């Protein structure tokens, strides 16, 4: 199985179909992708640095919150704490606490304001420096943040923000790394523990 097919296997069905429709051309799929959550899913699947992914999602979620003002400050605090995490100034646990607080606010709201607050909460939940890469990509909190933000924003603008924060060369470089089969290992070692390859 070729690397693109392996990548498609790791992605949600709708994202995999998008890449397949681009005839396996990851560059074309990335440049033309119409949804910010799909872009984030692709970035997570190839192993783009999670702080880069969070920063991209953070900017989109911040735009969503700004466009749908929420009197309660907890969603904004969740975003500010996430920005501190991106800069290495706070631990993920602190972000999660703010994420739960933002979720409480979202549950009291309706429509775009609720989605904006949920976007802020999921960005905070994406600030996780403990989970291994495959589990982190599976939970995909940053992509969930974009799913909520996408209902409140112009999609093309949100996608542009993601592509500016996560440039195509970064995605292609990570895809190349993930496409390399791991070297043979001594018996008893699990390749998934030491390799980012799709082959693990």
Coordinates of C-alpha atoms in Angstrom, one line a residue:
X1 CA 0.0 0.0 0.0
X2 CA 1.4 3.4 -0.9
X3 CA 1.8 6.2 1.6
X4 CA -1.1 8.3 0.4
X5 CA -3.4 5.2 0.8
X6 CA -2.0 4.7 4.3
X7 CA -2.7 8.4 5.1
X8 CA -6.3 8.1 3.9
X9 CA -6.7 5.1 6.2
X10 CA -5.9 7.3 9.2
X11 CA -8.3 10.1 8.3
X12 CA -12.0 10.5 8.8
X13 CA -14.0 9.3 5.7
X14 CA -14.9 12.7 4.4
X15 CA -11.3 13.9 4.6
X16 CA -9.9 10.7 3.0
X17 CA -12.4 11.1 0.1
X18 CA -11.2 14.7 -0.4
X19 CA -7.6 13.5 -0.8
X20 CA -8.6 10.6 -3.0
X21 CA -10.6 13.0 -5.2
X22 CA -7.3 15.0 -5.6
X23 CA -5.9 11.8 -7.1
X24 CA -3.5 11.4 -4.2
X25 CA -1.9 14.8 -4.7
X26 CA -1.5 16.0 -1.1
X27 CA -0.3 19.4 -2.3
X28 CA -3.4 20.0 -4.4
X29 CA -5.7 18.6 -1.7
X30 CA -4.1 21.0 0.9
X31 CA -4.2 24.1 -1.3
X32 CA -7.8 23.6 -2.4
X33 CA -9.3 22.2 0.8
X34 CA -12.6 24.0 1.6
X35 CA -12.8 23.2 5.3
X36 CA -10.5 24.3 8.2
X37 CA -11.3 21.2 10.2
X38 CA -10.2 19.0 7.3
X39 CA -6.9 20.9 7.0
X40 CA -6.3 20.4 10.7
X41 CA -7.2 16.7 10.4
X42 CA -4.6 16.3 7.7
X43 CA -2.0 18.2 9.7
X44 CA -2.6 16.0 12.7
X45 CA -2.5 12.8 10.6
X46 CA 1.0 13.6 9.2
X47 CA 2.3 14.6 12.6
X48 CA 2.7 18.4 12.3
X49 CA 4.0 19.8 15.6
X50 CA 1.0 20.1 17.9
X51 CA 1.9 23.7 19.0
X52 CA 1.8 24.8 15.4
X53 CA -1.6 23.1 14.9
X54 CA -2.9 24.7 18.2
X55 CA -1.7 28.1 17.2
X56 CA -3.5 27.8 13.8
X57 CA -6.7 26.7 15.4
X58 CA -6.4 29.3 18.1
X59 CA -6.4 32.1 15.5
X60 CA -9.5 30.8 13.9
X61 CA -11.3 30.3 17.2
X62 CA -10.3 33.8 18.3
X63 CA -11.8 35.2 15.2
X64 CA -15.0 33.3 15.9
X65 CA -15.3 34.6 19.4
X66 CA -14.5 38.1 18.3
X67 CA -17.3 38.0 15.7
X68 CA -19.9 36.7 18.2
X69 CA -19.3 38.6 21.4
X70 CA -19.9 36.6 24.6
X71 CA -20.3 38.6 27.8
X72 CA -18.8 35.8 29.9
X73 CA -15.0 36.1 29.7
X74 CA -14.2 32.4 30.2
X75 CA -14.0 31.5 26.5
X76 CA -11.5 34.3 25.9
X77 CA -9.5 33.2 28.9
X78 CA -9.4 29.7 27.5
X79 CA -7.9 31.2 24.3
X80 CA -5.4 33.4 26.1
X81 CA -4.2 30.4 28.2
X82 CA -3.9 28.3 25.0
X83 CA -1.7 31.0 23.5
X84 CA 0.5 30.8 26.7
X85 CA 0.7 27.1 26.2
X86 CA 1.9 27.6 22.6
X87 CA 4.6 29.8 24.0
X88 CA 5.6 27.1 26.6
X89 CA 4.5 29.3 29.5
X90 CA 1.8 27.1 31.0
X91 CA 1.1 23.4 31.3
X92 CA -1.6 21.6 29.4
X93 CA -3.5 20.9 32.6
X94 CA -4.1 24.7 33.1
X95 CA -5.5 24.9 29.6
X96 CA -7.8 22.0 30.3
X97 CA -9.3 23.8 33.3
X98 CA -10.0 26.8 31.2
X99 CA -11.5 24.5 28.5
X100 CA -14.0 23.0 31.0
X101 CA -14.9 26.6 32.1
X102 CA -15.5 27.6 28.5
X103 CA -17.6 24.5 27.9
X104 CA -19.8 25.5 30.8
X105 CA -20.4 28.9 29.1
X106 CA -21.1 27.2 25.7
X107 CA -23.8 25.1 27.3
X108 CA -25.7 28.2 28.3
X109 CA -25.6 29.8 24.8
X110 CA -27.3 29.1 21.5
X111 CA -26.4 29.4 17.8
X112 CA -23.1 30.9 16.6
X113 CA -22.2 32.2 20.0
X114 CA -22.4 28.7 21.5
X115 CA -20.2 27.3 18.6
X116 CA -17.7 30.1 19.2
X117 CA -17.4 29.2 22.9
X118 CA -17.1 25.5 22.1
X119 CA -14.4 26.3 19.6
X120 CA -12.5 28.1 22.3
X121 CA -13.0 25.2 24.7
X122 CA -11.7 22.6 22.2
X123 CA -8.6 24.7 21.4
X124 CA -7.8 24.6 25.1
X125 CA -8.4 20.9 25.2
X126 CA -5.9 20.5 22.3
X127 CA -3.2 21.9 24.5
X128 CA -1.9 18.5 25.5
X129 CA 1.8 17.8 25.8
X130 CA 1.4 14.4 27.4
X131 CA -0.6 12.3 24.9
X132 CA 1.4 10.3 22.3
X133 CA 1.0 11.4 18.7
X134 CA -1.5 8.8 17.5
X135 CA -3.8 9.3 20.5
X136 CA -3.6 13.0 20.1
X137 CA -4.5 12.8 16.4
X138 CA -7.3 10.4 17.2
X139 CA -8.9 12.8 19.8
X140 CA -8.4 15.7 17.3
X141 CA -9.6 18.4 19.7
X142 CA -8.1 21.1 17.4
X143 CA -10.1 19.7 14.5
X144 CA -13.3 19.7 16.7
X145 CA -12.6 23.4 17.5
X146 CA -12.5 24.1 13.8
X147 CA -15.7 22.2 13.2
X148 CA -17.5 24.5 15.6
X149 CA -15.7 27.7 14.4
X150 CA -16.6 26.8 10.8
X151 CA -20.3 27.3 11.5
X152 CA -19.6 30.9 12.6
X153 CA -17.1 32.1 10.0
X154 CA -16.5 32.4 6.3
X155 CA -14.8 29.1 5.4
X156 CA -12.3 30.5 2.9
X157 CA -11.0 32.9 5.5
X158 CA -10.6 30.2 8.1
X159 CA -8.8 28.0 5.7
X160 CA -6.5 30.8 4.7
X161 CA -5.6 31.3 8.3
X162 CA -4.8 27.6 8.8
X163 CA -2.7 27.5 5.6
X164 CA -0.8 30.6 6.7
X165 CA 0.0 29.1 10.1
X166 CA 0.8 25.7 8.8
X167 CA 2.6 26.2 5.4
X168 CA 2.4 23.4 2.8
X169 CA 6.1 22.7 3.0
X170 CA 5.7 21.8 6.6
X171 CA 2.9 19.4 5.8
X172 CA 4.8 17.8 3.0
X173 CA 8.0 17.4 5.1
X174 CA 6.0 15.7 7.9
X175 CA 4.3 13.4 5.3
X176 CA 7.6 12.4 3.9
X177 CA 8.8 11.4 7.4
X178 CA 5.7 9.5 8.1
X179 CA 6.0 7.7 4.8
X180 CA 9.3 6.1 5.6
X181 CA 9.1 2.5 6.7
X182 CA 10.9 2.1 10.1
X183 CA 14.2 0.2 10.1
X184 CA 14.2 -3.4 11.4
X185 CA 14.3 -3.6 15.2
X186 CA 15.5 -6.2 17.6
X187 CA 12.9 -8.6 18.8
X188 CA 10.8 -7.3 21.6
X189 CA 10.7 -3.6 20.6
X190 CA 7.5 -2.0 19.3
X191 CA 8.2 0.2 16.2
X192 CA 5.1 2.3 17.0
X193 CA 6.9 3.5 20.2
X194 CA 9.8 5.0 18.3
X195 CA 8.6 5.9 14.9
X196 CA 6.2 8.4 13.3
X197 CA 5.8 6.2 10.2
X198 CA 2.4 5.2 8.8
X199 CA 3.8 1.7 8.6
X200 CA 3.7 1.3 12.4

